[in-house]
Amino acid sequence: MRLLQPLLGALFLVLACGGGGGGPAPGPNGTGPSITAQPADQSASVGQAATFRVGAAGSAPLAYQWRRNGANLSNAVAESYTTPALVLADDGARFSVVVSNAYGSVTSAEAAVHVTLAPSAPQITAQPTDQSASVGGTATFRVTATGTPPLAYQWRRNGANVANAVAEAYTTPALLLADDGARFSVVVSNAHGSVTSQEAVLHVGAPGACPRMPLATGFAVLQAPALAEPAPRVQYTDPAFGACVTRVTDRLHDLSGGDTSAGLKNEYSRVQAFNAGESRLLIRGIDATWYLYDAATLQVIRRLPFDGSVDPRWDGSDPNLLYFSEGTRLMRCDVRQGDPVAVRDFGPDFPGAAAVWTRWEGSPSASGRWWGFMAQDAAGRVLAFLVYDLQTDTIAARRNFSSYPDVDSVTISPSGNFFLVQADYCPTGKGTDAQPCGLMVYDKNLQNGRGLLRVVGHSDLAYDAQGREVMVYQDNDTDTISMVDLATGGITPLWPIDFSHTAIGLHFSGRAFNRPGWALVSTHDDDTACHTWMDDSLFAVELKADGRVLRIAHTRSLVDGRQEHDYWAEPQATVNRDFTKALFTTNWGRSGTGATECFQVDLPVDWVNRLPASGAVPRK
């Protein structure tokens, strides 16, 4: 026991003086490391470097190993460490260092690096855009800008600062008609400079009037946001394109007693729905009943005293007269009063004829004087073509046939100078006077027949930008919207059609004879989503090569070819004479029901003058 006590004492002394890693530890000849100055957080801009430093004491030599987020950095073995050029992803990285010598080691506290963008003056990434509102409403202008914060904003009206308008967005006070045309811009500034936005124009309409729509001319694919079907005679703004749209009809209340129609619609894209004075509208019940509407109030006036697929057409100058075909007779109806009366019975002129008509899709000349008809027997065989002069009640030209291919429809051109026949397609090439097929055109005397197209899809006649008579159509051979010159047969492709997503259906309306150079296009398919810029919408196309486009509204009609009733849901949009109003049909997603309604779009009178000077997208 006496010998054991000195040994235990010596062991206790060794343990008390042994190593440890937390601080300076005296050894036989030195001291372990200690941190005298911790690394500090650093800030730098993208592209710069940051330097971290540590202060340490202890017996030399001291060794250093820097770490990033707990992992050793290669070659970072000095009392300071400088990063490579920083990127935004480095923001928040944490750096520490282990200091060691022969007597121990110690780890520093962590320090963070804060990475910011290099100081920069403001740049505008989204300019303010034109806004439309009615008297008593407000309008909001917005800008988006980048640059070193903080950014300051100062909105201006007609070049003068607006008091307290110092945010990214500016909302006007309640508007007056005097505010129409005011121009708004914003100055965005920071410590490094300033930039002034483009001006945006405020358009103010009278109370209840359609706001002045912005003009959508781009080609981004825009979806139709969810929207409940509006009430009849209530305006709404198309969420994607800004057009003012009004539901015209009310299928639950506008139909007269005994009418079994499930819905109401405009007649067809190739048919003018507005009378000569544009004070009345012609609307069809889908069971071939006909209704007169007030074009100002959009209220139904009455059911017209004729039924059936009788091709009613407005008179060219008298706003109260409608004409329609009934068997071999051309009938006239004064929409103010009375029953229809016969204008002429063509039966005696064409023995054996059961019908003398355009067959659904034809229309008279723009003046209403000239009509193109065909006489068919009870089996649908073509007996003759005729040009009728309504003004003199004479048959100006006729041509009899012993045989003719199946005919879809006939019509006279807007000038009355050409007679067109849409016949069964040509297997190859184009038709001739001797062997007609496809789209045939004859002169006013029904001579000199020429084939214009091998096959023609939906189409309409129009005046192009040079005032020439053309047919705008879907070219089934090239998958383009094209036009063909009636006089020369020259074809001008206008826009490619992308069928890679859905089987897009198209209709054309060239009825805007007072606005030559433009046609209205409406599209539909069986998919609620839009995959191309054309899908499920109305748009105007300029009738020239490399022309412009105005996108107008989504139709919101779901048209499934497997559903028989969905034929009535095809929008089949038609345009008025000066291209300020368009009508279209929609089932608002009610596929297979026939529950359709007619809607009207109102366009600014000066929309053509406000368009960019040329198209902005390459044709593919």
Coordinates of C-alpha atoms in Angstrom, one line a residue:
M1 CA 0.0 0.0 0.0
R2 CA 2.8 2.4 0.7
L3 CA 4.3 1.7 -2.8
L4 CA 0.9 2.1 -4.5
Q5 CA 0.1 5.6 -3.3
P6 CA 3.0 7.4 -5.1
L7 CA 2.1 5.6 -8.3
L8 CA -1.6 6.7 -8.1
G9 CA -0.5 10.3 -7.5
A10 CA 1.7 10.2 -10.6
L11 CA -1.1 8.8 -12.7
F12 CA -3.5 11.5 -11.5
L13 CA -0.9 14.2 -12.5
V14 CA -0.6 12.7 -16.1
L15 CA -4.4 12.6 -16.6
A16 CA -4.9 16.2 -15.3
C17 CA -2.3 17.5 -17.8
G18 CA -3.4 15.4 -20.8
G19 CA -4.7 16.7 -24.3
G20 CA -8.2 18.0 -25.3
G21 CA -9.4 20.0 -28.3
G22 CA -11.5 23.0 -27.2
G23 CA -8.9 25.6 -26.3
P24 CA -5.3 26.3 -25.6
A25 CA -3.9 23.4 -23.8
P26 CA -0.4 23.6 -22.3
G27 CA 1.9 20.7 -23.3
P28 CA 5.3 19.9 -22.3
N29 CA 6.7 22.6 -24.7
G30 CA 3.6 24.5 -26.2
T31 CA 0.0 25.5 -26.3
G32 CA -3.0 24.3 -28.5
P33 CA -4.8 26.8 -30.9
S34 CA -7.5 29.2 -29.9
I35 CA -9.7 31.5 -32.0
T36 CA -9.1 35.2 -31.2
A37 CA -11.2 36.7 -34.1
Q38 CA -14.1 34.7 -35.6
P39 CA -14.8 34.9 -39.4
A40 CA -17.5 37.5 -40.2
D41 CA -20.4 37.4 -42.6
Q42 CA -19.5 38.8 -46.1
S43 CA -21.6 40.5 -48.8
A44 CA -20.7 40.7 -52.4
S45 CA -22.4 41.1 -55.8
V46 CA -22.7 38.5 -58.5
G47 CA -19.3 38.1 -60.2
Q48 CA -17.3 39.4 -57.2
A49 CA -15.4 37.4 -54.6
A50 CA -15.7 37.3 -50.8
T51 CA -12.8 36.9 -48.4
F52 CA -13.1 35.3 -44.9
R53 CA -10.5 35.7 -42.2
V54 CA -9.8 34.2 -38.9
G55 CA -7.6 35.2 -36.0
A56 CA -5.9 32.4 -34.0
A57 CA -3.3 31.9 -31.3
G58 CA -1.3 28.9 -30.2
S59 CA 2.0 27.3 -30.6
A60 CA 3.4 27.5 -34.1
P61 CA 3.0 26.2 -36.6
L62 CA -0.7 26.7 -37.0
A63 CA -2.6 24.8 -39.8
Y64 CA -5.9 26.0 -41.3
Q65 CA -8.6 24.1 -43.2
W66 CA -11.6 26.1 -44.5
R67 CA -14.9 24.5 -44.9
R68 CA -18.1 25.4 -46.9
N69 CA -21.3 24.1 -45.5
G70 CA -19.3 21.6 -43.4
A71 CA -17.2 20.2 -46.3
N72 CA -13.5 20.8 -46.7
L73 CA -12.5 23.2 -49.5
S74 CA -9.4 22.1 -51.5
N75 CA -6.3 24.3 -51.2
A76 CA -8.1 26.6 -48.6
V77 CA -5.3 26.2 -46.0
A78 CA -4.4 29.8 -45.0
E79 CA -5.7 32.1 -42.3
S80 CA -7.9 33.8 -44.9
Y81 CA -10.0 32.3 -47.8
T82 CA -11.2 34.1 -50.9
T83 CA -14.0 32.5 -52.9
P84 CA -14.2 32.2 -56.7
A85 CA -16.4 34.6 -58.5
L86 CA -19.8 34.3 -56.9
V87 CA -23.2 33.4 -58.4
L88 CA -26.6 33.9 -57.0
A89 CA -26.7 30.2 -56.0
D90 CA -23.9 30.9 -53.5
D91 CA -26.1 33.2 -51.5
G92 CA -26.4 31.9 -47.9
A93 CA -23.4 29.5 -48.1
R94 CA -21.7 29.1 -44.6
F95 CA -18.0 29.1 -44.1
S96 CA -15.9 28.0 -41.1
V97 CA -12.2 27.0 -40.5
V98 CA -10.5 24.4 -38.4
V99 CA -7.2 25.6 -36.8
S100 CA -4.8 23.0 -35.6
N101 CA -1.3 22.4 -34.4
A102 CA 0.7 19.7 -32.6
Y103 CA -1.2 20.3 -29.4
G104 CA -4.8 20.2 -30.6
S105 CA -7.4 21.8 -32.9
V106 CA -10.3 24.3 -32.7
T107 CA -13.2 25.0 -35.1
S108 CA -14.4 28.6 -35.7
A109 CA -18.0 29.8 -35.8
E110 CA -19.7 29.8 -39.2
A111 CA -20.0 33.0 -41.3
A112 CA -22.4 33.4 -44.2
V113 CA -21.9 34.9 -47.6
H114 CA -24.7 37.1 -49.0
V115 CA -24.8 37.5 -52.8
T116 CA -26.7 40.2 -54.5
L117 CA -27.0 41.4 -58.1
A118 CA -24.6 43.9 -59.2
P119 CA -25.8 47.4 -58.7
S120 CA -27.8 48.4 -61.7
A121 CA -30.1 51.1 -63.0
P122 CA -33.8 50.3 -63.4
Q123 CA -35.0 48.4 -66.5
I124 CA -38.6 48.0 -67.5
T125 CA -39.6 44.4 -68.3
A126 CA -43.3 44.9 -68.8
Q127 CA -44.7 48.2 -70.2
P128 CA -48.0 49.8 -69.1
T129 CA -50.7 48.8 -71.6
D130 CA -53.8 50.7 -72.9
Q131 CA -56.8 50.5 -70.7
S132 CA -60.6 50.8 -71.3
A133 CA -63.3 51.7 -68.9
S134 CA -66.7 53.4 -68.8
V135 CA -67.7 56.7 -67.2
G136 CA -67.8 56.3 -63.4
G137 CA -65.4 53.3 -63.5
T138 CA -61.7 53.2 -62.9
A139 CA -58.7 51.9 -64.8
T140 CA -55.4 50.5 -63.5
F141 CA -52.0 50.8 -65.2
R142 CA -49.1 48.6 -64.2
V143 CA -45.4 48.4 -64.8
T144 CA -42.8 45.7 -64.1
A145 CA -39.2 46.8 -63.6
T146 CA -35.9 45.3 -62.4
G147 CA -32.8 47.0 -60.9
T148 CA -31.0 47.4 -57.6
P149 CA -33.6 48.0 -54.8
P150 CA -35.2 50.0 -53.6
L151 CA -37.0 51.1 -56.8
A152 CA -39.1 54.3 -56.7
Y153 CA -42.1 55.0 -59.0
Q154 CA -43.7 58.2 -60.2
W155 CA -46.7 58.0 -62.5
R156 CA -47.5 60.7 -65.0
R157 CA -50.6 61.8 -66.8
N158 CA -50.0 63.6 -70.1
G159 CA -46.4 64.3 -68.9
A160 CA -47.3 65.7 -65.5
N161 CA -46.7 63.9 -62.2
V162 CA -49.7 62.4 -60.6
A163 CA -49.9 63.1 -56.8
N164 CA -49.3 60.1 -54.6
A165 CA -49.0 57.7 -57.6
V166 CA -45.8 56.2 -56.4
A167 CA -46.3 52.4 -56.6
E168 CA -45.9 49.7 -59.3
A169 CA -49.6 50.1 -60.2
Y170 CA -51.7 53.2 -60.5
T171 CA -55.5 53.2 -60.3
T172 CA -57.4 56.3 -61.6
P173 CA -60.2 58.0 -59.7
A174 CA -63.7 57.6 -61.1
L175 CA -63.5 58.5 -64.8
L176 CA -65.2 61.2 -66.9
L177 CA -65.7 61.3 -70.6
A178 CA -63.1 64.1 -70.6
D179 CA -60.5 61.5 -69.5
D180 CA -60.8 59.7 -72.8
G181 CA -57.4 59.7 -74.6
A182 CA -55.3 60.6 -71.5
R183 CA -51.8 59.1 -71.7
F184 CA -50.1 57.6 -68.7
S185 CA -46.4 56.8 -68.2
V186 CA -44.2 56.1 -65.1
V187 CA -40.7 57.0 -64.2
V188 CA -38.8 54.2 -62.3
S189 CA -35.7 55.2 -60.4
N190 CA -33.1 54.0 -57.9
A191 CA -29.7 55.2 -56.7
H192 CA -28.1 54.2 -60.0
G193 CA -30.4 55.9 -62.5
S194 CA -33.9 56.1 -63.9
V195 CA -36.0 55.0 -66.9
T196 CA -39.3 56.2 -68.3
S197 CA -41.9 53.8 -69.6
Q198 CA -43.8 54.0 -72.8
E199 CA -47.1 55.8 -72.7
A200 CA -50.4 53.9 -72.4
V201 CA -53.7 55.4 -73.5
L202 CA -56.9 55.5 -71.5
H203 CA -60.1 54.9 -73.4
V204 CA -63.3 56.0 -71.7
G205 CA -66.8 55.2 -73.0
A206 CA -70.3 56.4 -72.1
P207 CA -72.1 54.6 -69.2
G208 CA -73.1 51.2 -70.3
A209 CA -71.1 51.4 -73.5
C210 CA -68.5 48.9 -74.5
P211 CA -65.1 49.8 -73.2
R212 CA -62.6 50.5 -76.0
M213 CA -61.0 47.1 -76.4
P214 CA -57.2 46.7 -76.6
L215 CA -56.1 45.2 -79.9
A216 CA -54.7 41.7 -79.5
T217 CA -52.4 41.1 -82.4
G218 CA -49.8 38.6 -80.9
F219 CA -49.8 34.9 -81.4
A220 CA -49.3 33.5 -77.9
V221 CA -51.6 30.5 -77.1
L222 CA -54.2 32.0 -74.7
Q223 CA -56.6 29.8 -72.7
A224 CA -60.2 30.8 -72.0
P225 CA -60.3 31.4 -68.3
A226 CA -63.3 29.9 -66.4
L227 CA -66.3 32.1 -66.8
A228 CA -70.0 31.5 -66.0
E229 CA -72.4 32.0 -68.9
P230 CA -73.6 35.6 -68.7
A231 CA -77.2 36.6 -68.5
P232 CA -79.0 37.7 -71.7
R233 CA -78.4 41.2 -72.8
V234 CA -75.5 41.6 -70.4
Q235 CA -72.1 42.7 -71.6
Y236 CA -68.8 41.2 -70.5
T237 CA -65.2 41.7 -71.4
D238 CA -63.5 38.7 -73.0
P239 CA -60.8 37.9 -70.3
A240 CA -58.2 36.9 -72.9
F241 CA -58.6 39.5 -75.6
G242 CA -60.5 42.4 -74.0
A243 CA -63.3 42.5 -76.5
C244 CA -66.8 43.6 -75.4
V245 CA -69.2 40.7 -75.8
T246 CA -73.0 40.5 -75.2
R247 CA -75.2 37.5 -75.0
V248 CA -78.0 38.3 -77.5
T249 CA -80.5 35.4 -77.0
D250 CA -82.3 33.7 -74.2
R251 CA -83.4 30.2 -75.2
L252 CA -85.5 29.8 -72.1
H253 CA -87.7 32.9 -72.7
D254 CA -87.3 34.1 -76.3
L255 CA -88.8 31.1 -78.1
S256 CA -92.4 31.4 -78.9
G257 CA -95.0 28.9 -77.7
G258 CA -94.9 25.6 -79.6
D259 CA -91.3 26.1 -80.8
T260 CA -89.4 23.0 -79.9
S261 CA -85.9 24.4 -80.6
A262 CA -83.4 23.7 -77.9
G263 CA -81.4 26.8 -78.8
L264 CA -81.0 29.9 -80.9
K265 CA -78.2 30.9 -83.3
N266 CA -77.2 33.2 -86.1
E267 CA -78.0 31.7 -89.4
Y268 CA -74.5 31.1 -90.9
S269 CA -71.1 32.6 -91.5
R270 CA -71.9 33.4 -95.2
V271 CA -75.2 35.1 -94.4
Q272 CA -75.6 38.7 -93.3
A273 CA -77.6 38.8 -90.0
F274 CA -78.0 42.6 -89.9
N275 CA -80.6 44.4 -92.0
A276 CA -79.7 47.3 -94.3
G277 CA -80.1 49.9 -91.5
E278 CA -78.4 47.6 -89.0
S279 CA -81.5 48.1 -86.7
R280 CA -82.7 44.5 -86.8
L281 CA -81.1 41.1 -86.4
L282 CA -82.2 37.8 -87.9
I283 CA -81.9 34.8 -85.5
R284 CA -82.7 31.2 -86.1
G285 CA -84.2 28.6 -83.7
I286 CA -82.3 25.4 -84.4
D287 CA -85.6 23.7 -85.6
A288 CA -85.7 26.2 -88.5
T289 CA -87.8 28.8 -86.8
W290 CA -87.0 32.5 -87.4
Y291 CA -87.0 35.5 -85.0
L292 CA -86.6 39.2 -85.4
Y293 CA -84.5 41.0 -82.8
D294 CA -83.9 44.7 -82.1
A295 CA -80.2 45.3 -82.9
A296 CA -80.0 48.2 -80.3
T297 CA -81.7 46.6 -77.3
L298 CA -81.1 42.9 -78.4
Q299 CA -84.6 42.1 -77.3
V300 CA -86.7 39.7 -79.4
I301 CA -89.4 41.5 -81.3
R302 CA -91.4 38.6 -82.7
R303 CA -91.3 35.2 -84.4
L304 CA -91.4 35.7 -88.2
P305 CA -94.3 34.2 -90.2
F306 CA -92.4 31.4 -92.0
D307 CA -90.5 28.3 -91.0
G308 CA -88.1 25.8 -92.5
S309 CA -84.6 25.9 -94.1
V310 CA -85.7 28.6 -96.6
D311 CA -82.5 30.7 -96.8
P312 CA -83.9 34.1 -95.6
R313 CA -81.8 37.1 -96.8
W314 CA -82.1 40.8 -96.1
D315 CA -82.9 43.3 -98.9
G316 CA -79.8 45.3 -99.9
S317 CA -81.3 48.7 -99.2
D318 CA -84.8 48.4 -97.6
P319 CA -84.3 47.6 -93.8
N320 CA -87.8 46.1 -93.5
L321 CA -87.7 43.5 -96.3
L322 CA -86.5 39.8 -96.1
Y323 CA -86.5 37.4 -99.0
F324 CA -86.6 33.6 -98.8
S325 CA -87.0 30.6 -101.0
E326 CA -90.1 28.3 -100.8
G327 CA -90.0 25.5 -103.4
T328 CA -89.7 27.2 -106.7
R329 CA -90.9 30.6 -105.4
L330 CA -88.9 33.6 -104.2
M331 CA -90.9 35.1 -101.3
R332 CA -90.8 38.5 -99.7
C333 CA -91.7 39.4 -96.1
D334 CA -92.1 42.8 -94.6
V335 CA -90.9 42.2 -91.1
R336 CA -93.1 45.0 -89.7
Q337 CA -96.4 43.4 -90.7
G338 CA -98.3 40.8 -92.7
D339 CA -97.7 37.5 -94.3
P340 CA -95.1 36.8 -96.9
V341 CA -96.0 37.3 -100.6
A342 CA -94.5 35.7 -103.7
V343 CA -92.1 37.8 -105.8
R344 CA -91.8 35.3 -108.5
D345 CA -92.6 31.6 -109.1
F346 CA -89.8 30.1 -111.2
G347 CA -91.8 26.8 -111.7
P348 CA -93.1 27.8 -115.1
D349 CA -89.6 28.9 -116.2
F350 CA -88.1 25.6 -115.3
P351 CA -90.5 22.7 -115.8
G352 CA -89.7 19.7 -113.6
A353 CA -88.1 21.9 -110.9
A354 CA -88.9 21.2 -107.3
A355 CA -86.7 23.9 -105.9
V356 CA -85.1 27.1 -107.1
W357 CA -82.6 28.3 -104.5
T358 CA -79.0 28.8 -103.5
R359 CA -79.1 25.6 -101.4
W360 CA -78.6 27.1 -98.0
E361 CA -75.3 29.0 -98.3
G362 CA -75.7 31.5 -101.1
S363 CA -76.4 35.2 -100.9
P364 CA -77.4 38.0 -103.3
S365 CA -75.0 40.6 -104.5
A366 CA -74.0 43.4 -102.1
S367 CA -76.7 45.7 -103.6
G368 CA -79.3 43.0 -103.3
R369 CA -80.2 43.3 -107.0
W370 CA -78.5 40.2 -108.4
W371 CA -79.2 36.6 -107.2
G372 CA -77.7 33.4 -108.3
F373 CA -79.9 30.3 -108.1
M374 CA -80.0 26.7 -109.3
A375 CA -83.1 24.8 -110.3
Q376 CA -83.2 21.2 -109.0
D377 CA -85.7 18.4 -109.5
A378 CA -87.2 16.3 -106.7
A379 CA -84.1 14.0 -106.7
G380 CA -81.7 16.9 -106.3
R381 CA -80.4 16.8 -109.9
V382 CA -79.3 20.2 -111.3
L383 CA -81.6 21.3 -114.2
A384 CA -80.2 24.8 -114.7
F385 CA -78.4 27.7 -113.2
L386 CA -79.9 31.2 -113.4
V387 CA -79.0 34.8 -112.7
Y388 CA -82.1 36.7 -111.5
D389 CA -82.5 40.5 -111.5
L390 CA -84.7 41.4 -108.6
Q391 CA -85.0 45.0 -109.7
T392 CA -86.6 44.2 -113.0
D393 CA -88.0 40.8 -112.1
T394 CA -86.2 39.2 -115.0
I395 CA -84.0 36.1 -115.5
A396 CA -80.9 37.9 -116.8
A397 CA -79.1 34.6 -117.7
R398 CA -79.9 30.9 -117.7
R399 CA -78.0 27.7 -118.6
N400 CA -79.6 24.3 -118.8
F401 CA -77.8 21.1 -118.0
S402 CA -78.7 17.5 -118.8
S403 CA -76.2 16.4 -116.1
Y404 CA -74.0 18.2 -113.6
P405 CA -72.0 16.9 -110.6
D406 CA -73.5 17.1 -107.1
V407 CA -73.7 20.7 -106.0
D408 CA -73.3 21.9 -102.5
S409 CA -74.4 25.5 -103.1
V410 CA -74.4 28.3 -105.6
T411 CA -74.1 32.1 -105.2
I412 CA -73.6 35.3 -107.0
S413 CA -70.5 37.4 -106.2
P414 CA -70.8 40.7 -104.2
S415 CA -70.5 42.7 -107.4
G416 CA -72.9 40.5 -109.3
N417 CA -70.3 39.8 -112.0
F418 CA -69.5 36.2 -111.1
F419 CA -71.6 33.1 -110.6
L420 CA -70.0 30.5 -108.3
V421 CA -70.8 26.8 -107.9
Q422 CA -69.4 24.6 -105.2
A423 CA -69.6 21.2 -106.8
D424 CA -68.2 17.7 -105.9
Y425 CA -64.4 17.7 -105.6
C426 CA -62.2 17.0 -108.6
P427 CA -60.1 13.8 -108.3
T428 CA -57.2 15.6 -109.9
G429 CA -56.7 19.0 -111.4
K430 CA -59.4 21.6 -111.7
G431 CA -62.8 21.6 -113.5
T432 CA -63.5 23.0 -116.9
D433 CA -66.6 24.3 -118.6
A434 CA -67.0 20.9 -120.3
Q435 CA -66.2 18.9 -117.2
P436 CA -67.1 20.9 -114.1
C437 CA -66.0 19.9 -110.6
G438 CA -64.7 21.5 -107.5
L439 CA -65.1 25.3 -107.2
M440 CA -66.4 26.6 -110.6
V441 CA -66.8 30.2 -111.6
Y442 CA -68.9 31.5 -114.5
D443 CA -69.3 35.0 -115.8
K444 CA -72.6 36.9 -115.3
N445 CA -74.0 35.3 -118.5
L446 CA -73.2 31.8 -117.1
Q447 CA -70.6 31.2 -119.8
N448 CA -66.9 30.6 -119.7
G449 CA -66.9 28.2 -116.8
R450 CA -63.5 27.9 -115.1
G451 CA -62.3 25.7 -112.3
L452 CA -60.8 27.7 -109.5
L453 CA -60.1 25.0 -106.9
R454 CA -59.9 21.2 -107.0
V455 CA -61.8 21.1 -103.7
V456 CA -63.0 23.8 -101.4
G457 CA -63.9 23.6 -97.7
H458 CA -65.8 26.2 -95.7
S459 CA -65.4 29.6 -97.4
D460 CA -67.0 33.0 -98.2
L461 CA -66.7 35.7 -100.8
A462 CA -65.1 39.1 -99.9
Y463 CA -63.3 42.1 -101.3
D464 CA -59.5 41.9 -100.7
A465 CA -57.3 44.8 -99.8
Q466 CA -57.1 46.0 -103.4
G467 CA -60.9 45.7 -103.9
R468 CA -60.8 42.6 -105.9
E469 CA -63.4 39.9 -105.5
V470 CA -61.9 36.8 -103.8
M471 CA -63.0 33.7 -102.0
V472 CA -61.5 33.1 -98.6
Y473 CA -61.4 29.5 -97.8
Q474 CA -59.8 26.5 -96.0
D475 CA -57.3 25.0 -98.4
N476 CA -57.6 21.3 -97.8
D477 CA -54.6 20.5 -100.0
T478 CA -52.2 22.8 -98.2
D479 CA -53.7 23.2 -94.7
T480 CA -53.8 26.9 -95.0
I481 CA -56.3 29.8 -94.9
S482 CA -56.0 31.1 -98.4
M483 CA -57.9 33.3 -100.9
V484 CA -58.4 32.9 -104.6
D485 CA -59.0 35.8 -107.0
L486 CA -62.2 35.2 -108.9
A487 CA -61.0 37.0 -112.0
T488 CA -57.5 35.5 -112.4
G489 CA -57.6 32.3 -110.3
G490 CA -54.5 33.4 -108.5
I491 CA -54.2 31.9 -105.0
T492 CA -52.7 33.7 -102.0
P493 CA -51.9 31.7 -98.9
L494 CA -52.7 33.7 -95.8
W495 CA -52.1 31.6 -92.6
P496 CA -51.0 28.0 -92.0
I497 CA -53.5 25.9 -90.0
D498 CA -52.0 23.6 -87.3
F499 CA -54.0 20.3 -87.2
S500 CA -51.4 18.5 -85.1
H501 CA -53.4 18.9 -81.8
T502 CA -57.1 18.8 -82.8
A503 CA -59.2 18.7 -85.9
I504 CA -59.9 22.4 -86.0
G505 CA -63.1 23.4 -87.8
L506 CA -63.1 26.8 -89.5
H507 CA -65.8 29.2 -91.0
F508 CA -65.3 32.4 -92.8
S509 CA -67.4 35.6 -93.2
G510 CA -66.5 38.1 -95.9
R511 CA -69.8 40.1 -95.4
A512 CA -68.0 43.3 -94.4
F513 CA -68.3 44.8 -97.9
N514 CA -67.9 48.3 -96.5
R515 CA -64.6 47.3 -94.9
P516 CA -62.7 45.7 -97.8
G517 CA -59.6 43.8 -97.1
W518 CA -60.7 41.8 -94.1
A519 CA -62.5 38.6 -93.3
L520 CA -63.8 37.1 -90.0
V521 CA -62.7 33.6 -89.1
S522 CA -64.3 31.4 -86.4
T523 CA -62.9 28.1 -85.2
H524 CA -64.1 25.2 -83.1
D525 CA -63.0 21.7 -81.9
D526 CA -63.8 19.1 -79.3
D527 CA -61.2 20.2 -76.7
T528 CA -61.8 22.9 -74.1
A529 CA -58.0 23.6 -74.1
C530 CA -56.3 25.8 -76.7
H531 CA -53.2 24.4 -78.4
T532 CA -52.7 26.9 -81.1
W533 CA -53.4 30.6 -81.3
M534 CA -56.4 29.9 -83.6
D535 CA -58.2 27.5 -81.4
D536 CA -61.8 28.1 -80.2
S537 CA -61.9 31.8 -81.2
L538 CA -62.9 34.6 -83.5
F539 CA -60.2 36.5 -85.3
A540 CA -60.0 38.9 -88.3
V541 CA -57.5 38.2 -91.1
E542 CA -56.2 40.8 -93.6
L543 CA -56.7 39.7 -97.1
K544 CA -53.3 40.1 -98.5
A545 CA -49.9 38.3 -98.4
D546 CA -48.2 38.9 -95.0
G547 CA -51.3 40.6 -93.7
R548 CA -52.3 41.3 -90.2
V549 CA -54.5 39.6 -87.7
L550 CA -56.8 40.9 -84.9
R551 CA -57.7 38.3 -82.3
I552 CA -61.2 39.0 -80.9
A553 CA -62.8 36.6 -78.5
H554 CA -63.0 33.0 -77.3
T555 CA -66.2 31.2 -78.4
R556 CA -66.4 28.7 -75.5
S557 CA -68.2 26.2 -77.7
L558 CA -67.4 22.5 -77.4
V559 CA -68.1 20.8 -80.7
D560 CA -67.8 17.0 -80.7
G561 CA -68.3 15.6 -84.2
R562 CA -69.7 12.4 -82.6
Q563 CA -72.6 14.4 -81.2
E564 CA -75.2 15.2 -83.8
H565 CA -76.6 18.2 -81.9
D566 CA -73.1 19.8 -81.8
Y567 CA -73.5 20.9 -85.4
W568 CA -75.6 23.7 -84.1
A569 CA -72.8 24.7 -81.6
E570 CA -70.4 25.5 -84.4
P571 CA -69.7 29.2 -84.0
Q572 CA -70.3 30.0 -87.7
A573 CA -69.5 33.7 -86.9
T574 CA -70.8 36.4 -89.3
V575 CA -69.7 40.0 -89.5
N576 CA -71.7 43.2 -90.3
R577 CA -71.0 45.4 -93.3
D578 CA -68.4 47.7 -91.7
F579 CA -66.8 45.1 -89.4
T580 CA -67.8 46.7 -86.1
K581 CA -70.1 43.8 -85.0
A582 CA -69.8 40.1 -85.2
L583 CA -72.3 37.4 -84.2
F584 CA -71.4 33.8 -83.2
T585 CA -73.0 30.8 -81.7
T586 CA -71.9 28.8 -78.6
N587 CA -73.1 26.0 -76.4
W588 CA -70.9 27.3 -73.6
G589 CA -69.5 23.8 -73.1
R590 CA -72.9 22.0 -73.2
S591 CA -71.9 19.4 -75.8
G592 CA -74.6 17.1 -77.2
T593 CA -77.5 19.2 -76.0
G594 CA -78.3 21.7 -78.8
A595 CA -78.7 24.3 -76.1
T596 CA -77.1 27.1 -78.0
E597 CA -77.1 30.9 -77.7
C598 CA -76.1 33.7 -80.0
F599 CA -73.5 36.3 -78.8
Q600 CA -72.4 39.6 -80.3
V601 CA -69.0 41.2 -80.2
D602 CA -68.7 45.0 -80.6
L603 CA -65.5 46.3 -82.2
P604 CA -64.1 49.8 -82.1
V605 CA -64.9 51.8 -85.3
D606 CA -61.2 52.7 -85.7
W607 CA -59.7 49.3 -85.0
V608 CA -58.1 48.9 -88.4
N609 CA -56.3 52.3 -88.0
R610 CA -55.0 51.3 -84.6
L611 CA -53.4 48.1 -85.7
P612 CA -49.6 47.8 -86.1
A613 CA -48.5 48.6 -89.6
S614 CA -47.6 45.0 -90.6
G615 CA -47.8 41.4 -89.4
A616 CA -45.4 40.5 -86.6
V617 CA -44.9 36.7 -87.0
P618 CA -43.2 34.7 -89.7
R619 CA -45.3 32.1 -91.6
K620 CA -44.1 28.6 -91.1

